mmCIF file of C-alpha atoms in Angstrom:
data_model
loop_
_atom_site.group_PDB
_atom_site.id
_atom_site.type_symbol
_atom_site.label_atom_id
_atom_site.label_comp_id
_atom_site.label_asym_id
_atom_site.label_seq_id
_atom_site.Cartn_x
_atom_site.Cartn_y
_atom_site.Cartn_z
ATOM 1 C CA MET T 1 -3.805 -11.935 -5.613
ATOM 2 C CA PHE T 2 -5.183 -9.721 -2.919
ATOM 3 C CA ILE T 3 -7.814 -6.791 -3.383
ATOM 4 C CA VAL T 4 -7.456 -3.490 -1.750
ATOM 5 C CA LYS T 5 -10.790 -1.290 -1.526
ATOM 6 C CA ILE T 6 -10.348 2.150 -2.893
ATOM 7 C CA HIS T 7 -12.655 4.783 -1.477
ATOM 8 C CA TYR T 8 -13.546 8.398 -0.856
ATOM 9 C CA GLY T 9 -11.150 11.402 -1.776
ATOM 10 C CA LEU T 10 -7.795 11.648 -3.291
ATOM 11 C CA GLY T 11 -5.812 11.708 0.137
ATOM 12 C CA ASN T 12 -7.271 8.507 1.096
ATOM 13 C CA GLN T 13 -6.879 6.754 -2.328
ATOM 14 C CA LEU T 14 -3.040 7.735 -2.204
ATOM 15 C CA PHE T 15 -2.669 6.043 1.328
ATOM 16 C CA GLN T 16 -4.717 2.859 0.170
ATOM 17 C CA TYR T 17 -2.812 2.429 -3.084
ATOM 18 C CA ALA T 18 0.434 3.024 -1.307
ATOM 19 C CA PHE T 19 -0.165 0.297 1.379
ATOM 20 C CA ALA T 20 -1.218 -2.125 -1.341
ATOM 21 C CA ARG T 21 1.708 -1.406 -3.545
ATOM 22 C CA SER T 22 4.053 -1.900 -0.925
ATOM 23 C CA LEU T 23 2.465 -5.013 0.354
ATOM 24 C CA SER T 24 2.555 -6.304 -3.137
ATOM 25 C CA LEU T 25 6.288 -5.515 -3.458
ATOM 26 C CA LYS T 26 7.233 -6.948 -0.337
ATOM 27 C CA ARG T 27 5.477 -10.037 -0.492
ATOM 28 C CA GLY T 28 5.786 -10.636 -4.183
ATOM 29 C CA ILE T 29 1.970 -11.214 -4.903
ATOM 30 C CA PRO T 30 -0.062 -9.091 -7.378
ATOM 31 C CA PHE T 31 -2.844 -6.839 -6.307
ATOM 32 C CA SER T 32 -6.097 -5.425 -7.973
ATOM 33 C CA MET T 33 -8.135 -2.505 -6.903
ATOM 34 C CA ASP T 34 -11.906 -2.329 -6.183
ATOM 35 C CA LEU T 35 -13.556 0.822 -7.258
ATOM 36 C CA HIS T 36 -17.383 -0.007 -6.809
ATOM 37 C CA PHE T 37 -17.312 2.530 -4.304
ATOM 38 C CA TYR T 38 -17.491 5.564 -7.008
ATOM 39 C CA ARG T 39 -20.128 3.787 -8.711
ATOM 40 C CA GLN T 40 -22.599 2.725 -6.241
ATOM 41 C CA HIS T 41 -21.900 5.013 -3.141
ATOM 42 C CA LYS T 42 -24.328 7.808 -2.849
ATOM 43 C CA GLN T 43 -22.281 10.777 -3.269
ATOM 44 C CA ASN T 44 -22.558 14.159 -1.607
ATOM 45 C CA PRO T 45 -23.331 16.660 -4.283
ATOM 46 C CA ASP T 46 -21.275 19.530 -2.353
ATOM 47 C CA HIS T 47 -18.314 17.115 -1.667
ATOM 48 C CA PRO T 48 -18.272 14.758 -4.497
ATOM 49 C CA ARG T 49 -15.380 11.727 -4.479
ATOM 50 C CA VAL T 50 -13.923 10.984 -7.623
ATOM 51 C CA TYR T 51 -11.444 8.353 -8.413
ATOM 52 C CA GLN T 52 -8.263 9.970 -9.582
ATOM 53 C CA LEU T 53 -5.473 7.445 -9.227
ATOM 54 C CA ASN T 54 -5.658 6.994 -12.828
ATOM 55 C CA LYS T 55 -3.836 10.519 -13.030
ATOM 56 C CA PHE T 56 -0.601 9.070 -11.795
ATOM 57 C CA HIS T 57 2.016 6.381 -13.148
ATOM 58 C CA ILE T 58 0.250 3.584 -10.992
ATOM 59 C CA GLN T 59 0.268 -0.078 -11.470
ATOM 60 C CA GLU T 60 -3.457 -0.089 -12.056
ATOM 61 C CA ASN T 61 -5.226 -3.219 -12.314
ATOM 62 C CA VAL T 62 -9.028 -2.780 -11.458
ATOM 63 C CA ILE T 63 -11.390 -5.760 -10.571
ATOM 64 C CA SER T 64 -14.979 -5.734 -11.712
ATOM 65 C CA ASP T 65 -18.020 -5.027 -9.555
ATOM 66 C CA GLU T 66 -19.250 -8.588 -10.402
ATOM 67 C CA GLN T 67 -15.979 -10.242 -9.219
ATOM 68 C CA VAL T 68 -16.138 -8.030 -6.062
ATOM 69 C CA ASP T 69 -19.836 -8.761 -5.534
ATOM 70 C CA GLN T 70 -18.897 -12.762 -5.573
ATOM 71 C CA TRP T 71 -16.197 -11.771 -3.034
ATOM 72 C CA LEU T 72 -18.257 -9.910 -0.556
ATOM 73 C CA ASN T 73 -21.170 -11.765 -1.418
ATOM 74 C CA PRO T 74 -20.516 -15.572 -1.175
ATOM 75 C CA SER T 75 -22.973 -18.312 -1.597
ATOM 76 C CA THR T 76 -24.886 -19.754 1.778
ATOM 77 C CA LEU T 77 -22.538 -22.558 1.810
ATOM 78 C CA ASP T 78 -19.317 -20.338 1.404
ATOM 79 C CA ARG T 79 -20.778 -17.978 4.199
ATOM 80 C CA GLY T 80 -21.041 -20.775 6.640
ATOM 81 C CA VAL T 81 -17.690 -21.560 5.850
ATOM 82 C CA ILE T 82 -16.124 -18.485 6.360
ATOM 83 C CA LYS T 83 -17.830 -18.059 9.452
ATOM 84 C CA LEU T 84 -16.403 -21.251 11.012
ATOM 85 C CA GLU T 85 -12.956 -20.098 9.675
ATOM 86 C CA ASN T 86 -13.374 -16.806 11.351
ATOM 87 C CA LEU T 87 -14.011 -18.275 14.968
ATOM 88 C CA VAL T 88 -10.040 -19.779 14.644
ATOM 89 C CA ARG T 89 -8.383 -17.527 12.518
ATOM 90 C CA PRO T 90 -6.922 -14.129 13.805
ATOM 91 C CA TYR T 91 -8.308 -10.887 12.286
ATOM 92 C CA TYR T 92 -5.528 -10.405 9.525
ATOM 93 C CA LYS T 93 -5.682 -14.219 8.433
ATOM 94 C CA ARG T 94 -9.344 -13.754 7.300
ATOM 95 C CA ARG T 95 -10.769 -13.720 3.696
ATOM 96 C CA ILE T 96 -12.079 -10.002 4.336
ATOM 97 C CA VAL T 97 -9.712 -7.997 6.582
ATOM 98 C CA TYR T 98 -11.002 -4.586 7.861
ATOM 99 C CA GLU T 99 -8.514 -1.972 9.379
ATOM 100 C CA ARG T 100 -9.224 -2.086 13.169
ATOM 101 C CA GLU T 101 -8.162 1.430 14.066
ATOM 102 C CA LEU T 102 -6.463 4.586 12.598
ATOM 103 C CA VAL T 103 -2.937 3.241 13.575
ATOM 104 C CA TYR T 104 -0.295 1.233 12.323
ATOM 105 C CA ASP T 105 -0.650 -2.252 12.601
ATOM 106 C CA ALA T 106 2.280 -4.566 11.757
ATOM 107 C CA ASN T 107 -0.069 -7.695 11.291
ATOM 108 C CA MET T 108 -1.242 -6.442 7.952
ATOM 109 C CA TRP T 109 1.901 -7.638 6.439
ATOM 110 C CA GLU T 110 0.802 -11.129 7.227
ATOM 111 C CA VAL T 111 -2.491 -10.968 5.516
ATOM 112 C CA GLU T 112 -3.550 -14.048 3.211
ATOM 113 C CA ASP T 113 -2.398 -14.052 -0.620
ATOM 114 C CA ASP T 114 -6.257 -13.874 -1.580
ATOM 115 C CA ALA T 115 -7.554 -11.377 1.147
ATOM 116 C CA TYR T 116 -9.922 -8.447 0.395
ATOM 117 C CA LEU T 117 -8.715 -5.428 2.501
ATOM 118 C CA ALA T 118 -10.856 -2.348 3.387
ATOM 119 C CA GLY T 119 -9.177 0.434 5.133
ATOM 120 C CA TYR T 120 -7.471 3.848 5.149
ATOM 121 C CA TRP T 121 -3.913 2.951 6.150
ATOM 122 C CA GLN T 122 -3.163 6.228 6.793
ATOM 123 C CA ASP T 123 0.428 5.897 8.127
ATOM 124 C CA LEU T 124 3.955 6.365 6.623
ATOM 125 C CA ARG T 125 5.192 3.211 8.028
ATOM 126 C CA TYR T 126 3.093 0.864 5.841
ATOM 127 C CA PHE T 127 5.080 2.154 2.720
ATOM 128 C CA GLN T 128 8.312 3.980 3.828
ATOM 129 C CA GLU T 129 10.512 1.063 2.955
ATOM 130 C CA CYS T 130 9.208 1.388 -0.757
ATOM 131 C CA GLU T 131 9.403 4.790 -0.757
ATOM 132 C CA ALA T 132 11.198 5.116 -4.129
ATOM 133 C CA ASP T 133 8.528 2.861 -5.896
ATOM 134 C CA ILE T 134 5.615 5.102 -4.164
ATOM 135 C CA ARG T 135 7.262 8.297 -5.374
ATOM 136 C CA ASN T 136 7.794 6.934 -8.982
ATOM 137 C CA ASP T 137 4.248 5.580 -8.785
ATOM 138 C CA PHE T 138 2.776 9.091 -7.791
ATOM 139 C CA THR T 139 4.450 11.126 -10.647
ATOM 140 C CA PHE T 140 1.622 12.777 -12.909
ATOM 141 C CA ARG T 141 0.788 10.900 -16.169
ATOM 142 C CA ASP T 142 -0.155 14.204 -18.051
ATOM 143 C CA GLU T 143 1.444 17.613 -18.255
ATOM 144 C CA PRO T 144 -0.600 20.185 -16.716
ATOM 145 C CA ASP T 145 -3.290 22.346 -18.711
ATOM 146 C CA GLN T 146 -2.177 25.827 -20.027
ATOM 147 C CA LEU T 147 -3.875 27.643 -16.651
ATOM 148 C CA ASN T 148 -2.153 25.216 -14.107
ATOM 149 C CA GLN T 149 0.798 25.450 -16.067
ATOM 150 C CA SER T 150 0.751 29.261 -15.731
ATOM 151 C CA TRP T 151 0.601 28.552 -11.921
ATOM 152 C CA LEU T 152 3.351 26.015 -11.935
ATOM 153 C CA ASN T 153 5.695 28.537 -13.484
ATOM 154 C CA ARG T 154 4.703 31.091 -10.906
ATOM 155 C CA ILE T 155 5.184 28.777 -7.881
ATOM 156 C CA LYS T 156 8.662 27.811 -9.240
ATOM 157 C CA ALA T 157 9.890 31.428 -9.907
ATOM 158 C CA VAL T 158 9.621 32.269 -6.030
ATOM 159 C CA ASN T 159 10.593 30.932 -2.563
ATOM 160 C CA SER T 160 6.967 29.393 -2.607
ATOM 161 C CA VAL T 161 4.976 28.289 0.369
ATOM 162 C CA GLY T 162 2.004 26.282 -0.031
ATOM 163 C CA ILE T 163 -0.760 26.487 2.427
ATOM 164 C CA HIS T 164 -3.647 24.151 2.827
ATOM 165 C CA VAL T 165 -6.741 24.867 4.407
ATOM 166 C CA ARG T 166 -9.293 22.062 4.841
ATOM 167 C CA ARG T 167 -12.883 22.847 5.427
ATOM 168 C CA GLY T 168 -15.596 21.443 3.153
ATOM 169 C CA ASP T 169 -17.128 18.306 4.924
ATOM 170 C CA TYR T 170 -14.813 18.949 8.015
ATOM 171 C CA LEU T 171 -17.180 21.622 8.918
ATOM 172 C CA THR T 172 -20.652 20.185 7.465
ATOM 173 C CA ASP T 173 -20.427 16.630 8.697
ATOM 174 C CA LYS T 174 -21.135 16.617 12.413
ATOM 175 C CA PHE T 175 -19.304 13.501 13.044
ATOM 176 C CA THR T 176 -16.092 14.587 11.198
ATOM 177 C CA LEU T 177 -16.179 17.864 12.930
ATOM 178 C CA GLU T 178 -16.561 16.363 16.660
ATOM 179 C CA GLN T 179 -13.962 13.643 15.897
ATOM 180 C CA VAL T 180 -11.532 15.329 13.581
ATOM 181 C CA GLY T 181 -11.760 19.090 13.824
ATOM 182 C CA MET T 182 -10.289 21.774 11.618
ATOM 183 C CA ALA T 183 -6.994 23.391 12.121
ATOM 184 C CA ASP T 184 -7.780 27.047 13.444
ATOM 185 C CA MET T 185 -6.578 30.342 12.778
ATOM 186 C CA THR T 186 -4.102 30.298 15.771
ATOM 187 C CA TYR T 187 -2.253 27.363 14.066
ATOM 188 C CA TYR T 188 -2.019 29.087 10.938
ATOM 189 C CA LYS T 189 -0.785 32.302 12.174
ATOM 190 C CA ASN T 190 1.729 30.394 14.420
ATOM 191 C CA ALA T 191 2.994 28.433 11.264
ATOM 192 C CA VAL T 192 3.217 31.389 9.054
ATOM 193 C CA GLN T 193 5.156 33.217 11.884
ATOM 194 C CA PHE T 194 7.681 30.014 12.213
ATOM 195 C CA VAL T 195 7.916 30.217 8.262
ATOM 196 C CA GLU T 196 8.881 34.048 8.431
ATOM 197 C CA GLN T 197 11.529 33.486 10.715
ATOM 198 C CA ASN T 198 13.132 30.545 8.982
ATOM 199 C CA ILE T 199 12.398 31.017 5.245
ATOM 200 C CA THR T 200 14.110 33.675 3.122
ATOM 201 C CA GLU T 201 11.298 35.895 1.033
ATOM 202 C CA PRO T 202 8.653 33.532 1.556
ATOM 203 C CA HIS T 203 5.762 33.716 -1.317
ATOM 204 C CA TYR T 204 2.491 32.116 -0.098
ATOM 205 C CA PHE T 205 -0.060 30.241 -2.237
ATOM 206 C CA VAL T 206 -3.247 29.031 -0.658
ATOM 207 C CA PHE T 207 -5.092 25.819 -1.582
ATOM 208 C CA THR T 208 -8.658 25.199 -0.221
ATOM 209 C CA ASP T 209 -12.099 23.485 -0.915
ATOM 210 C CA ASP T 210 -13.679 26.700 0.676
ATOM 211 C CA PRO T 211 -12.229 29.681 -1.374
ATOM 212 C CA ASP T 212 -15.136 32.035 -0.806
ATOM 213 C CA TRP T 213 -14.506 31.463 3.155
ATOM 214 C CA VAL T 214 -10.764 32.173 2.397
ATOM 215 C CA ARG T 215 -11.258 35.245 0.635
ATOM 216 C CA LYS T 216 -13.478 36.528 3.665
ATOM 217 C CA LYS T 217 -11.877 35.337 6.631
ATOM 218 C CA PHE T 218 -8.411 33.808 6.108
ATOM 219 C CA ASP T 219 -6.226 36.734 7.489
ATOM 220 C CA ILE T 220 -2.762 35.209 8.451
ATOM 221 C CA GLY T 221 -0.860 38.492 8.561
ATOM 222 C CA VAL T 222 1.043 38.222 5.505
ATOM 223 C CA LYS T 223 -0.005 38.549 1.686
ATOM 224 C CA TYR T 224 -0.817 35.536 -0.430
ATOM 225 C CA GLU T 225 -2.210 34.399 -3.418
ATOM 226 C CA LEU T 226 -5.332 32.075 -3.768
ATOM 227 C CA ILE T 227 -5.255 29.024 -6.173
ATOM 228 C CA ALA T 228 -9.118 28.547 -6.460
ATOM 229 C CA HIS T 229 -9.732 27.506 -10.298
ATOM 230 C CA ASN T 230 -9.425 23.690 -9.480
ATOM 231 C CA ASN T 231 -12.305 21.816 -7.934
ATOM 232 C CA GLN T 232 -12.741 18.462 -6.187
ATOM 233 C CA GLU T 233 -13.096 16.572 -9.453
ATOM 234 C CA ASN T 234 -9.546 17.469 -10.597
ATOM 235 C CA ALA T 235 -8.192 17.569 -7.056
ATOM 236 C CA TYR T 236 -4.924 15.998 -8.627
ATOM 237 C CA GLN T 237 -3.973 19.348 -10.412
ATOM 238 C CA ASP T 238 -4.032 21.261 -6.916
ATOM 239 C CA LEU T 239 -1.773 18.466 -5.458
ATOM 240 C CA ARG T 240 0.527 19.022 -8.094
ATOM 241 C CA LEU T 241 0.717 22.431 -7.574
ATOM 242 C CA LEU T 242 0.795 22.202 -3.767
ATOM 243 C CA SER T 243 3.754 19.576 -3.803
ATOM 244 C CA ALA T 244 5.711 21.719 -6.108
ATOM 245 C CA CYS T 245 5.835 24.534 -3.571
ATOM 246 C CA ASN T 246 9.181 24.683 -1.923
ATOM 247 C CA HIS T 247 7.684 24.446 1.680
ATOM 248 C CA GLN T 248 4.150 23.590 3.042
ATOM 249 C CA VAL T 249 1.821 24.584 5.841
ATOM 250 C CA ILE T 250 -0.408 21.919 5.800
ATOM 251 C CA SER T 251 -4.136 21.160 7.273
ATOM 252 C CA ASN T 252 -5.047 18.099 9.389
ATOM 253 C CA SER T 253 -6.015 16.092 6.243
ATOM 254 C CA SER T 254 -4.666 13.557 4.153
ATOM 255 C CA PHE T 255 -4.496 15.490 1.109
ATOM 256 C CA GLY T 256 -2.306 18.090 3.017
ATOM 257 C CA TRP T 257 -0.029 15.358 4.199
ATOM 258 C CA TRP T 258 0.467 14.174 0.457
ATOM 259 C CA GLY T 259 0.979 17.798 -0.775
ATOM 260 C CA ALA T 260 4.034 17.901 1.717
ATOM 261 C CA TRP T 261 5.261 14.543 1.384
ATOM 262 C CA LEU T 262 5.272 14.411 -2.241
ATOM 263 C CA ASN T 263 7.438 17.749 -2.308
ATOM 264 C CA SER T 264 10.850 16.403 -3.529
ATOM 265 C CA ASN T 265 12.794 19.471 -2.169
ATOM 266 C CA THR T 266 15.378 18.317 0.205
ATOM 267 C CA ASP T 267 15.655 21.517 2.120
ATOM 268 C CA LYS T 268 11.737 22.060 2.586
ATOM 269 C CA ILE T 269 10.164 23.061 5.741
ATOM 270 C CA VAL T 270 6.736 21.499 6.529
ATOM 271 C CA VAL T 271 4.745 22.549 9.303
ATOM 272 C CA ALA T 272 1.633 20.389 10.300
ATOM 273 C CA PRO T 273 -0.836 20.790 13.377
ATOM 274 C CA ARG T 274 -0.060 18.782 16.549
ATOM 275 C CA VAL T 275 -3.463 17.624 17.079
ATOM 276 C CA TRP T 276 -4.412 15.755 13.739
ATOM 277 C CA ARG T 277 -7.589 14.260 15.224
ATOM 278 C CA ILE T 278 -9.774 15.693 18.432
ATOM 279 C CA ASN T 279 -10.786 12.363 19.292
ATOM 280 C CA GLY T 280 -8.466 9.720 17.600
ATOM 281 C CA PRO T 281 -4.689 8.728 17.145
ATOM 282 C CA ASP T 282 -2.491 11.170 15.971
ATOM 283 C CA MET T 283 -1.157 11.110 12.421
ATOM 284 C CA TYR T 284 2.547 9.543 11.840
ATOM 285 C CA LYS T 285 4.722 12.215 10.656
ATOM 286 C CA PRO T 286 8.029 12.461 9.239
ATOM 287 C CA ALA T 287 10.582 13.551 11.945
ATOM 288 C CA THR T 288 11.503 16.662 9.911
ATOM 289 C CA TRP T 289 8.365 17.936 9.920
ATOM 290 C CA VAL T 290 7.643 20.772 12.297
ATOM 291 C CA VAL T 291 4.555 20.520 14.595
ATOM 292 C CA GLN T 292 2.807 23.349 15.774
#
């Protein structure tokens, strides 16, 4: 059995689970999820991170905090042995394997059966061979409530285009702002122009973590409906609605990425930012997506 650390927001959770599930399927070994981040990490009250994988039909096996502590904080003797082993073992064969960079690493398929994996694993190549299983796991466990069902009905009644606008900590966290950056208005206007030229009678729905800003500033030259009743604590509800749209214009965020990837429409048009991170590797995107 190996362990995967689940941490941060829903988009990250989906990537972390998808890699672990695919590794488990390919290697024929079970895995557990470490969720101690959500109980021990000091949360930003403005941008709380809530575990939401249990809203999907996942293979859920959660390891206890006590077991995690034993794994991450071994005895003095064991620490000495591990330190010596790490001198000769490649990084992907160690007891604790940290993701080195935000790029695909084929060595991850060679980790030990009893490893602890900590990273983001934000790359389609970590799970594209197991796409059918991942899509099945990421179906929603429960039916939407009345309000979300009414929006879902509205989305399905038109040629819907879901637009995701990510701000939040992308704006307030200095490191994230400098290293990742935000998709700007020029991108969204160009993306909408492309949609207008290629889709018949598009109807736009905007999803965001900053509805006040969108109401005041988000002028993309077309009418849209803002869906703002869900919050970060039930972000999966927005993901359900966003992925139900026929087409997507996404932000440079993992949440937006999943909103587009989970869309099962075979004729979908997905527009994504050309620059995913200002100072970092690009995000691997499906070849059918349009980059602007």
